[in-house]
Coordinates of N, CA and C in Angstrom, one line a residue:
Chain A
X17 N 133.7 112.2 90.8 CA 132.4 111.7 90.5 C 131.4 112.1 91.6
X18 N 131.2 113.4 91.8 CA 130.1 113.9 92.7 C 130.6 114.3 94.0
X19 N 131.8 113.8 94.5 CA 132.3 114.2 95.8 C 131.6 113.6 97.0
X20 N 130.8 112.6 96.8 CA 130.2 111.9 97.9 C 130.5 110.4 97.8
X21 N 131.0 109.9 98.8 CA 131.5 108.5 98.8 C 130.8 107.6 99.9
X22 N 130.6 106.4 99.6 CA 130.0 105.4 100.5 C 130.9 104.2 100.6
X23 N 131.0 103.7 101.8 CA 131.8 102.4 101.9 C 131.2 101.5 103.0
X24 N 131.4 100.2 102.8 CA 131.9 99.6 101.6 C 130.9 99.5 100.5
X25 N 131.2 98.9 99.4 CA 130.3 98.8 98.3 C 129.3 97.6 98.5
X26 N 129.9 96.5 99.1 CA 129.1 95.3 99.4 C 129.4 95.0 100.9
X27 N 128.4 94.6 101.6 CA 128.5 94.3 103.0 C 127.6 93.1 103.3
X28 N 128.3 92.2 104.0 CA 127.5 90.9 104.4 C 127.6 90.8 105.9
X29 N 126.4 90.6 106.5 CA 126.3 90.4 108.0 C 125.4 89.3 108.3
X30 N 125.6 88.8 109.5 CA 124.7 87.8 110.1 C 123.6 88.5 110.8
X31 N 122.4 87.8 110.8 CA 121.2 88.3 111.4 C 121.6 88.6 112.9
X32 N 121.0 89.7 113.4 CA 121.3 90.0 114.8 C 122.4 90.9 115.1
X33 N 123.2 91.2 114.1 CA 124.4 92.1 114.3 C 124.0 93.5 113.8
X34 N 124.5 94.5 114.5 CA 124.4 95.8 114.0 C 125.5 96.1 113.0
X35 N 125.2 97.0 112.0 CA 126.2 97.3 111.0 C 126.1 98.8 110.7
X36 N 127.3 99.4 110.5 CA 127.3 100.8 110.2 C 127.8 101.1 108.8
X37 N 127.0 101.9 108.0 CA 127.4 102.2 106.7 C 127.9 103.7 106.7
X38 N 129.0 103.8 105.9 CA 129.7 105.1 105.9 C 129.2 106.0 104.8
X39 N 129.1 107.3 105.0 CA 128.8 108.3 104.0 C 129.6 109.5 104.2
X40 N 130.4 110.0 103.3 CA 131.3 111.2 103.4 C 131.1 112.0 102.2
X41 N 131.1 113.4 102.4 CA 131.0 114.3 101.2 C 131.9 115.5 101.4
X42 N 132.5 115.9 100.3 CA 133.4 117.0 100.4 C 132.9 118.2 99.5
X43 N 131.6 118.3 99.4 CA 130.9 119.3 98.6 C 130.5 120.5 99.4
X44 N 130.8 120.4 100.7 CA 130.4 121.5 101.7 C 128.8 121.7 101.7
X45 N 128.1 120.5 101.5 CA 126.7 120.6 101.6 C 126.2 120.5 103.1
X46 N 125.2 121.3 103.4 CA 124.6 121.3 104.7 C 123.7 120.0 104.9
X47 N 123.0 119.7 103.9 CA 122.0 118.6 104.1 C 122.5 117.3 103.6
X48 N 122.2 116.2 104.3 CA 122.5 114.9 104.0 C 121.3 114.0 104.2
X49 N 121.2 112.9 103.4 CA 120.1 112.0 103.5 C 120.5 110.5 103.3
X50 N 119.7 109.7 103.9 CA 119.8 108.2 103.7 C 118.5 107.7 103.1
X51 N 118.7 106.9 102.0 CA 117.6 106.2 101.3 C 117.8 104.7 101.3
X52 N 116.7 104.0 101.3 CA 116.8 102.6 101.0 C 116.1 102.3 99.7
X53 N 116.7 101.5 98.9 CA 116.1 101.1 97.6 C 115.9 99.6 97.5
X54 N 114.6 99.3 97.3 CA 114.2 97.9 97.0 C 113.6 97.8 95.6
X55 N 113.7 96.7 95.0 CA 113.1 96.6 93.6 C 111.6 97.0 93.6
X56 N 111.3 97.9 92.7 CA 109.9 98.3 92.5 C 109.4 99.3 93.6
X57 N 110.3 99.7 94.5 CA 109.8 100.5 95.6 C 110.3 102.0 95.5
X58 N 111.2 102.3 94.6 CA 111.7 103.6 94.5 C 112.7 103.9 95.6
X59 N 112.8 105.1 95.9 CA 113.8 105.6 97.0 C 113.0 106.0 98.2
X60 N 113.2 105.3 99.3 CA 112.4 105.6 100.5 C 113.4 106.2 101.5
X61 N 112.9 107.3 102.1 CA 113.8 108.1 103.0 C 113.8 107.5 104.4
X62 N 115.1 107.3 104.9 CA 115.3 106.8 106.2 C 115.5 107.9 107.2
X63 N 116.5 108.7 107.0 CA 116.8 109.8 107.9 C 117.4 110.9 107.0
X64 N 117.3 112.2 107.5 CA 117.9 113.3 106.9 C 118.4 114.2 108.0
X65 N 119.4 115.0 107.5 CA 120.0 116.0 108.5 C 120.2 117.3 107.7
X66 N 119.8 118.4 108.3 CA 119.9 119.7 107.7 C 121.2 120.4 108.1
X67 N 121.6 120.1 109.4 CA 122.8 120.8 109.9 C 123.5 119.8 110.9
X68 N 124.7 120.1 111.2 CA 125.4 119.3 112.2 C 124.7 119.2 113.5
X69 N 124.8 118.0 114.1 CA 124.1 117.7 115.4 C 122.6 117.7 115.4
X70 N 122.0 117.7 114.2 CA 120.6 117.6 114.1 C 120.2 116.7 113.0
X71 N 119.2 115.8 113.2 CA 118.7 115.0 112.1 C 117.2 114.6 112.4
X72 N 116.5 114.2 111.4 CA 115.1 113.9 111.5 C 114.8 112.6 110.9
X73 N 113.8 111.9 111.4 CA 113.3 110.7 110.9 C 112.6 110.9 109.5
X74 N 112.8 109.9 108.6 CA 112.1 109.9 107.4 C 110.9 109.0 107.5
X75 N 110.6 108.4 106.3 CA 109.4 107.6 106.3 C 109.6 106.2 106.9
X76 N 110.8 105.7 106.9 CA 111.0 104.3 107.3 C 112.2 104.2 108.3
X77 N 112.2 105.0 109.3 CA 113.3 105.1 110.3 C 113.4 104.0 111.3
X78 N 112.4 103.2 111.4 CA 112.4 102.2 112.5 C 113.5 101.1 112.2
X79 N 114.3 100.9 113.2 CA 115.4 99.9 113.0 C 116.7 100.5 112.5
X80 N 116.7 101.8 112.4 CA 117.9 102.5 111.9 C 118.3 103.6 112.9
X81 N 119.6 104.0 112.9 CA 120.0 105.2 113.7 C 121.1 105.9 112.9
X82 N 121.2 107.2 113.1 CA 122.2 108.0 112.5 C 122.9 108.9 113.5
X83 N 124.0 109.6 113.0 CA 124.6 110.6 113.8 C 125.1 111.7 112.8
X84 N 125.3 112.9 113.2 CA 125.9 114.0 112.3 C 126.8 114.8 113.2
X85 N 127.9 114.3 113.5 CA 128.9 115.0 114.4 C 129.7 115.9 113.5
X86 N 129.9 115.7 112.3 CA 130.7 116.5 111.4 C 129.8 116.8 110.1
X87 N 130.1 117.9 109.5 CA 129.4 118.3 108.3 C 129.6 117.3 107.2
X88 N 130.8 116.8 107.1 CA 131.1 115.9 106.0 C 130.6 114.5 106.1
X89 N 130.2 114.1 107.3 CA 129.9 112.7 107.6 C 128.5 112.4 108.1
X90 N 127.9 111.3 107.6 CA 126.5 111.0 108.1 C 126.4 109.5 108.1
X91 N 127.0 108.8 109.1 CA 126.9 107.3 109.1 C 125.5 106.8 109.5
X92 N 125.2 105.7 108.9 CA 123.9 105.0 109.2 C 124.2 103.7 109.8
X93 N 123.5 103.4 111.0 CA 123.6 102.1 111.6 C 122.3 101.4 111.4
X94 N 122.5 100.2 110.8 CA 121.3 99.3 110.7 C 121.3 98.3 111.9
X95 N 120.3 98.4 112.7 CA 120.3 97.7 114.0 C 119.6 96.3 113.8
X96 N 119.8 95.5 114.8 CA 119.2 94.2 114.7 C 117.6 94.3 114.8
X97 N 117.1 95.4 115.1 CA 115.7 95.6 115.2 C 115.0 95.8 113.8
X98 N 115.9 96.1 112.8 CA 115.3 96.2 111.4 C 115.0 94.9 110.9
X99 N 113.7 94.7 110.5 CA 113.2 93.3 110.2 C 113.7 92.8 108.9
X100 N 113.9 93.7 107.9 CA 114.3 93.3 106.5 C 115.4 94.1 106.1
X101 N 116.6 94.0 106.6 CA 117.7 94.9 106.3 C 118.4 94.7 105.0
X102 N 118.2 93.6 104.3 CA 118.9 93.4 103.0 C 118.3 94.4 102.0
X103 N 119.1 95.2 101.5 CA 118.7 96.2 100.5 C 119.9 97.0 100.0
X104 N 119.6 97.9 99.0 CA 120.6 98.8 98.5 C 120.4 100.1 99.2
X105 N 121.5 100.7 99.9 CA 121.4 101.9 100.6 C 122.1 103.0 99.9
X106 N 121.4 104.1 99.7 CA 122.0 105.3 99.1 C 122.1 106.5 100.0
X107 N 123.2 107.1 100.0 CA 123.4 108.4 100.7 C 123.3 109.5 99.7
X108 N 122.8 110.7 100.1 CA 122.8 111.8 99.2 C 123.1 113.1 100.0
X109 N 123.5 114.1 99.3 CA 123.7 115.4 100.0 C 123.2 116.5 99.1
X110 N 122.9 117.7 99.7 CA 122.5 118.8 98.9 C 122.8 120.1 99.7
X111 N 122.8 121.2 99.0 CA 122.7 122.5 99.7 C 121.3 122.6 100.3
X112 N 121.1 123.4 101.3 CA 119.9 123.3 102.1 C 118.8 124.1 101.5
X113 N 119.0 124.9 100.4 CA 117.9 125.7 99.8 C 116.9 124.8 99.1
X114 N 115.7 125.3 99.0 CA 114.7 124.7 98.3 C 115.1 124.6 96.8
X115 N 114.9 123.5 96.2 CA 115.2 123.4 94.7 C 116.7 123.0 94.5
X116 N 117.4 122.7 95.5 CA 118.8 122.3 95.4 C 118.9 120.9 94.9
X117 N 119.8 120.7 94.0 CA 120.0 119.3 93.4 C 120.6 118.4 94.5
X118 N 120.1 117.2 94.5 CA 120.7 116.1 95.4 C 121.8 115.4 94.6
X119 N 122.9 115.1 95.3 CA 124.0 114.3 94.7 C 124.0 113.0 95.5
X120 N 124.0 111.9 94.8 CA 124.0 110.6 95.4 C 125.4 110.0 95.5
X121 N 125.6 109.2 96.5 CA 126.8 108.3 96.6 C 126.6 107.1 95.7
X122 N 127.6 106.2 95.6 CA 127.5 105.0 94.8 C 126.7 103.9 95.4
X123 N 126.4 104.0 96.7 CA 125.5 103.0 97.3 C 126.3 101.9 98.0
X124 N 125.6 101.3 99.0 CA 126.1 100.1 99.6 C 125.1 99.0 99.6
X125 N 125.5 97.9 99.1 CA 124.5 96.8 99.0 C 124.7 95.9 100.2
X126 N 123.8 95.9 101.1 CA 123.8 95.1 102.4 C 123.1 93.8 102.2
X127 N 123.7 92.8 102.6 CA 123.0 91.4 102.6 C 123.1 90.9 104.0
X128 N 122.0 90.6 104.6 CA 122.0 90.0 106.0 C 121.4 88.6 105.9
X129 N 122.1 87.6 106.4 CA 121.7 86.2 106.3 C 121.5 85.6 107.7
Chain B
X4 N 101.4 114.6 103.6 CA 102.6 114.8 102.9 C 102.4 114.5 101.4
X5 N 103.5 114.7 100.7 CA 103.5 114.6 99.2 C 103.4 113.1 98.8
X6 N 102.7 112.9 97.7 CA 102.5 111.6 97.2 C 102.8 111.7 95.7
X7 N 103.8 110.9 95.2 CA 104.1 110.9 93.7 C 103.8 109.6 93.1
X8 N 103.0 109.6 92.1 CA 102.7 108.4 91.3 C 103.5 108.4 90.0
X9 N 104.1 107.3 89.6 CA 104.9 107.3 88.3 C 104.4 106.1 87.5
X10 N 104.2 106.4 86.2 CA 103.8 105.4 85.2 C 104.5 105.6 83.9
X11 N 104.7 104.5 83.2 CA 104.5 103.1 83.6 C 105.7 102.6 84.4
X12 N 105.5 101.4 85.0 CA 106.6 100.9 85.7 C 107.7 100.3 84.8
X13 N 107.3 99.8 83.7 CA 108.2 99.3 82.7 C 107.8 99.8 81.3
X14 N 108.8 100.2 80.5 CA 108.6 100.8 79.2 C 109.6 100.2 78.2
X15 N 109.1 99.5 77.2 CA 110.0 98.9 76.2 C 109.7 99.5 74.9
X16 N 110.8 100.0 74.2 CA 110.7 100.7 72.9 C 111.8 100.2 72.0
X17 N 111.6 100.5 70.7 CA 112.7 100.2 69.7 C 113.6 101.4 69.6
X18 N 114.8 101.2 69.3 CA 115.8 102.2 69.1 C 115.3 103.2 68.1
X19 N 115.3 104.5 68.4 CA 114.9 105.5 67.5 C 113.5 106.0 67.9
X20 N 112.7 105.2 68.6 CA 111.4 105.7 69.0 C 111.5 106.7 70.2
X21 N 110.3 107.3 70.5 CA 110.3 108.2 71.6 C 109.7 107.5 72.8
X22 N 110.1 108.0 74.0 CA 109.6 107.4 75.3 C 109.1 108.5 76.1
X23 N 107.9 108.2 76.8 CA 107.3 109.2 77.7 C 107.0 108.5 79.0
X24 N 107.4 109.2 80.1 CA 107.2 108.7 81.4 C 106.4 109.8 82.2
X25 N 105.4 109.4 82.9 CA 104.5 110.4 83.5 C 104.4 110.3 85.0
X26 N 104.4 111.4 85.6 CA 104.3 111.5 87.1 C 103.2 112.4 87.5
X27 N 102.5 112.1 88.6 CA 101.5 113.0 89.2 C 101.9 113.2 90.6
X28 N 101.6 114.4 91.2 CA 101.9 114.7 92.5 C 100.7 115.3 93.2
X29 N 100.7 115.3 94.6 CA 99.5 115.7 95.3 C 99.6 117.0 96.0
X30 N 100.8 117.5 96.3 CA 101.0 118.7 97.1 C 101.1 119.9 96.2
X31 N 100.1 120.8 96.2 CA 100.1 121.9 95.3 C 101.3 122.9 95.6
X32 N 101.9 122.7 96.8 CA 103.0 123.6 97.2 C 104.3 123.2 96.6
X33 N 104.4 122.0 96.0 CA 105.6 121.5 95.3 C 106.0 122.4 94.2
X34 N 107.3 122.7 94.1 CA 107.7 123.7 93.1 C 109.0 123.3 92.4
X35 N 109.5 122.1 92.7 CA 110.8 121.7 92.0 C 110.6 120.2 91.7
X36 N 110.9 119.9 90.4 CA 110.6 118.5 89.9 C 111.8 118.0 89.2
X37 N 112.7 117.2 89.8 CA 113.9 116.7 89.2 C 113.6 115.3 88.6
X38 N 114.3 114.9 87.6 CA 114.3 113.5 87.1 C 115.7 112.9 87.2
X39 N 115.8 111.7 87.6 CA 117.0 111.0 87.8 C 117.1 109.8 86.9
X40 N 118.3 109.4 86.5 CA 118.5 108.2 85.7 C 119.4 107.3 86.5
X41 N 119.1 106.1 86.7 CA 119.9 105.1 87.4 C 120.2 103.9 86.6
X42 N 121.5 103.8 86.2 CA 121.9 102.6 85.5 C 122.1 101.4 86.5
X43 N 122.0 100.2 86.0 CA 122.1 99.0 86.9 C 123.3 99.1 87.8
X44 N 123.0 99.0 89.1 CA 124.1 99.0 90.1 C 124.8 100.3 90.4
X45 N 124.3 101.4 89.7 CA 125.0 102.7 89.9 C 124.1 103.6 90.7
X46 N 124.6 104.8 90.9 CA 123.9 105.8 91.7 C 122.9 106.6 90.8
X47 N 121.8 107.1 91.3 CA 121.0 107.9 90.5 C 121.7 109.2 90.2
X48 N 121.5 109.7 88.9 CA 122.1 111.0 88.5 C 121.0 111.9 87.9
X49 N 121.1 113.1 88.3 CA 120.1 114.1 87.8 C 120.3 114.3 86.3
X50 N 119.2 114.2 85.5 CA 119.3 114.4 84.0 C 118.6 115.7 83.6
X51 N 117.6 116.1 84.3 CA 116.9 117.3 84.0 C 116.0 117.7 85.1
X52 N 115.7 118.9 85.3 CA 114.8 119.3 86.4 C 114.0 120.5 85.9
X53 N 112.9 120.8 86.5 CA 112.1 121.9 86.1 C 111.5 122.5 87.4
X54 N 111.4 123.9 87.4 CA 110.8 124.6 88.5 C 109.4 125.1 88.1
X55 N 108.6 125.4 89.1 CA 107.2 125.6 88.8 C 106.9 126.9 88.0
X56 N 107.9 127.7 87.8 CA 107.6 128.9 87.0 C 107.7 128.7 85.5
X57 N 108.0 127.5 85.1 CA 108.1 127.2 83.7 C 107.3 126.0 83.3
X58 N 106.9 125.9 82.1 CA 106.0 124.8 81.7 C 106.8 123.7 80.9
X59 N 108.0 124.0 80.4 CA 108.7 123.1 79.6 C 110.2 123.4 79.6
X60 N 111.0 122.4 79.6 CA 112.4 122.6 79.5 C 113.0 121.5 78.7
X61 N 114.0 121.8 77.8 CA 114.6 120.9 76.9 C 116.1 120.8 77.1
X62 N 116.7 119.6 76.9 CA 118.1 119.5 76.9 C 118.4 118.4 75.9
X63 N 118.8 118.8 74.7 CA 119.1 117.9 73.6 C 117.9 116.9 73.4
X64 N 118.0 115.6 73.6 CA 117.0 114.7 73.3 C 116.0 114.5 74.5
X65 N 116.2 115.2 75.5 CA 115.4 115.1 76.7 C 114.6 116.3 77.0
X66 N 113.3 116.2 77.3 CA 112.5 117.3 77.7 C 111.6 117.0 78.8
X67 N 111.2 118.0 79.6 CA 110.3 117.8 80.7 C 109.2 118.8 80.6
X68 N 107.9 118.4 80.8 CA 106.8 119.3 80.8 C 106.1 119.3 82.1
X69 N 105.5 120.4 82.5 CA 104.9 120.5 83.8 C 103.5 121.2 83.6
X70 N 102.5 120.5 84.2 CA 101.2 121.1 84.2 C 100.8 121.3 85.7
X71 N 100.9 122.5 86.2 CA 100.7 122.7 87.6 C 99.2 122.6 88.0
X72 N 98.4 123.0 87.0 CA 96.9 122.9 87.3 C 96.5 121.5 87.5
X73 N 97.0 120.6 86.6 CA 96.6 119.2 86.7 C 97.6 118.4 87.7
X74 N 98.6 119.0 88.1 CA 99.6 118.4 89.0 C 100.2 117.2 88.4
X75 N 100.7 117.3 87.2 CA 101.5 116.3 86.6 C 102.6 116.8 85.7
X76 N 103.6 116.0 85.6 CA 104.8 116.3 84.8 C 105.3 115.1 84.1
X77 N 106.0 115.3 83.0 CA 106.4 114.2 82.2 C 107.8 114.3 81.6
X78 N 108.4 113.2 81.4 CA 109.7 113.2 80.8 C 109.6 112.6 79.4
X79 N 110.2 113.3 78.4 CA 110.1 112.9 77.1 C 111.5 112.6 76.6
X80 N 111.8 111.5 76.0 CA 113.1 111.1 75.4 C 112.8 110.8 74.0
X81 N 113.5 111.6 73.1 CA 113.3 111.3 71.6 C 114.5 110.6 71.1
X82 N 114.3 109.9 69.9 CA 115.4 109.2 69.3 C 116.2 108.3 70.3
X83 N 115.4 107.5 71.0 CA 116.1 106.7 72.0 C 117.2 105.8 71.5
X84 N 118.2 105.6 72.4 CA 119.4 104.8 72.0 C 119.5 103.7 73.1
X85 N 120.2 102.6 72.8 CA 120.3 101.5 73.8 C 120.9 102.0 75.1
X86 N 121.8 103.0 75.1 CA 122.4 103.6 76.3 C 121.4 104.4 77.2
X87 N 120.2 104.6 76.6 CA 119.1 105.2 77.4 C 118.5 104.2 78.4
X88 N 118.8 103.0 78.2 CA 118.2 101.9 79.0 C 118.6 102.1 80.4
X89 N 117.7 102.2 81.4 CA 118.0 102.5 82.8 C 116.7 102.6 83.5
X90 N 116.7 102.8 84.8 CA 115.6 103.2 85.6 C 115.5 104.7 85.8
X91 N 114.4 105.3 85.5 CA 114.2 106.7 85.6 C 113.2 107.0 86.8
X92 N 113.6 107.9 87.6 CA 112.8 108.3 88.8 C 112.4 109.8 88.7
X93 N 111.1 110.1 88.9 CA 110.7 111.5 89.1 C 110.7 111.8 90.6
X94 N 110.7 113.1 90.9 CA 110.5 113.5 92.3 C 109.9 114.8 92.3
X95 N 109.2 115.1 93.4 CA 108.6 116.4 93.6 C 109.1 117.0 95.0
X96 N 109.3 118.2 95.0 CA 109.8 118.9 96.2 C 109.1 120.2 96.5
X97 N 108.7 120.4 97.7 CA 107.9 121.6 98.1 C 108.6 122.3 99.2
X98 N 107.7 122.8 100.1 CA 108.2 123.6 101.2 C 109.1 122.9 102.2
X99 N 109.0 121.6 102.3 CA 109.9 120.9 103.3 C 111.3 120.7 102.7
X100 N 111.5 120.9 101.4 CA 112.7 120.7 100.7 C 113.1 119.3 100.6
X101 N 112.4 118.4 101.2 CA 112.7 116.9 101.1 C 111.9 116.4 99.9
X102 N 112.6 115.8 98.9 CA 111.9 115.4 97.8 C 111.2 114.0 98.0
X103 N 110.1 113.9 97.4 CA 109.4 112.6 97.4 C 109.5 112.0 96.0
X104 N 110.0 110.7 95.9 CA 110.3 110.0 94.7 C 109.1 109.1 94.2
X105 N 109.0 109.0 92.9 CA 108.1 108.0 92.3 C 108.8 106.7 92.4
X106 N 108.1 105.6 92.1 CA 108.7 104.3 92.2 C 109.6 103.8 91.1
X107 N 109.7 104.7 90.1 CA 110.7 104.4 89.0 C 110.0 103.7 87.8
X108 N 110.7 104.0 86.7 CA 110.3 103.3 85.4 C 111.5 102.7 84.8
X109 N 111.4 101.4 84.5 CA 112.5 100.7 83.9 C 112.3 100.8 82.4
X110 N 113.2 101.6 81.7 CA 113.1 101.8 80.3 C 114.1 100.9 79.6
X111 N 113.6 100.1 78.6 CA 114.4 99.2 77.9 C 114.3 99.6 76.4
X112 N 115.5 99.9 75.8 CA 115.6 100.3 74.4 C 116.2 99.2 73.6
X113 N 115.4 98.6 72.7 CA 115.9 97.4 72.0 C 116.6 97.9 70.7
X114 N 117.8 97.4 70.4 CA 118.5 97.8 69.2 C 117.8 97.3 68.0

């Protein structure tokens, strides 16, 4: 089902705790992305990475951090500095060429109380 | 940067009717326009895309049109079925290769 996985599907955390969301792909894609989805807001870009050991901030990077130590993996950490962390988080990957299709993971629904 | 506007936010049709979703973009350098369908609680999946060198593309009941001069593109679904009910997202991608998404259209097809 696309070769890109996210875990866990549901995640619950207490306010003030950092939490890391996993994203793995076996599509040999160079580029990986993290999006946040809120009702009526579409898909908003948090971070993206074009190659290993390099990543760039997206439109809403504040309160988030990422790493890209391996081509297959792009974990996202939601820190306690993120004011409204409760959301549906989607990871995606693509070949790095312009016009390359993005493949999305199944998403992680994070709830912070 | 790119700005993508998508309308309507909600679209309700009867089974068998046609549905049209419209998007406009701001960056004239954008050259790739994908459309994604997202069922409730699921991942977005590409249903059709168009590149700037063509004006229309069809795939069975789905078609996309592009007007580069006016900077707008549209998704057309004919003979709608209840299983077409979902949220549809348009996107535009240009030189940065990072796509910008519209806010989505919730399509409801009534049996």
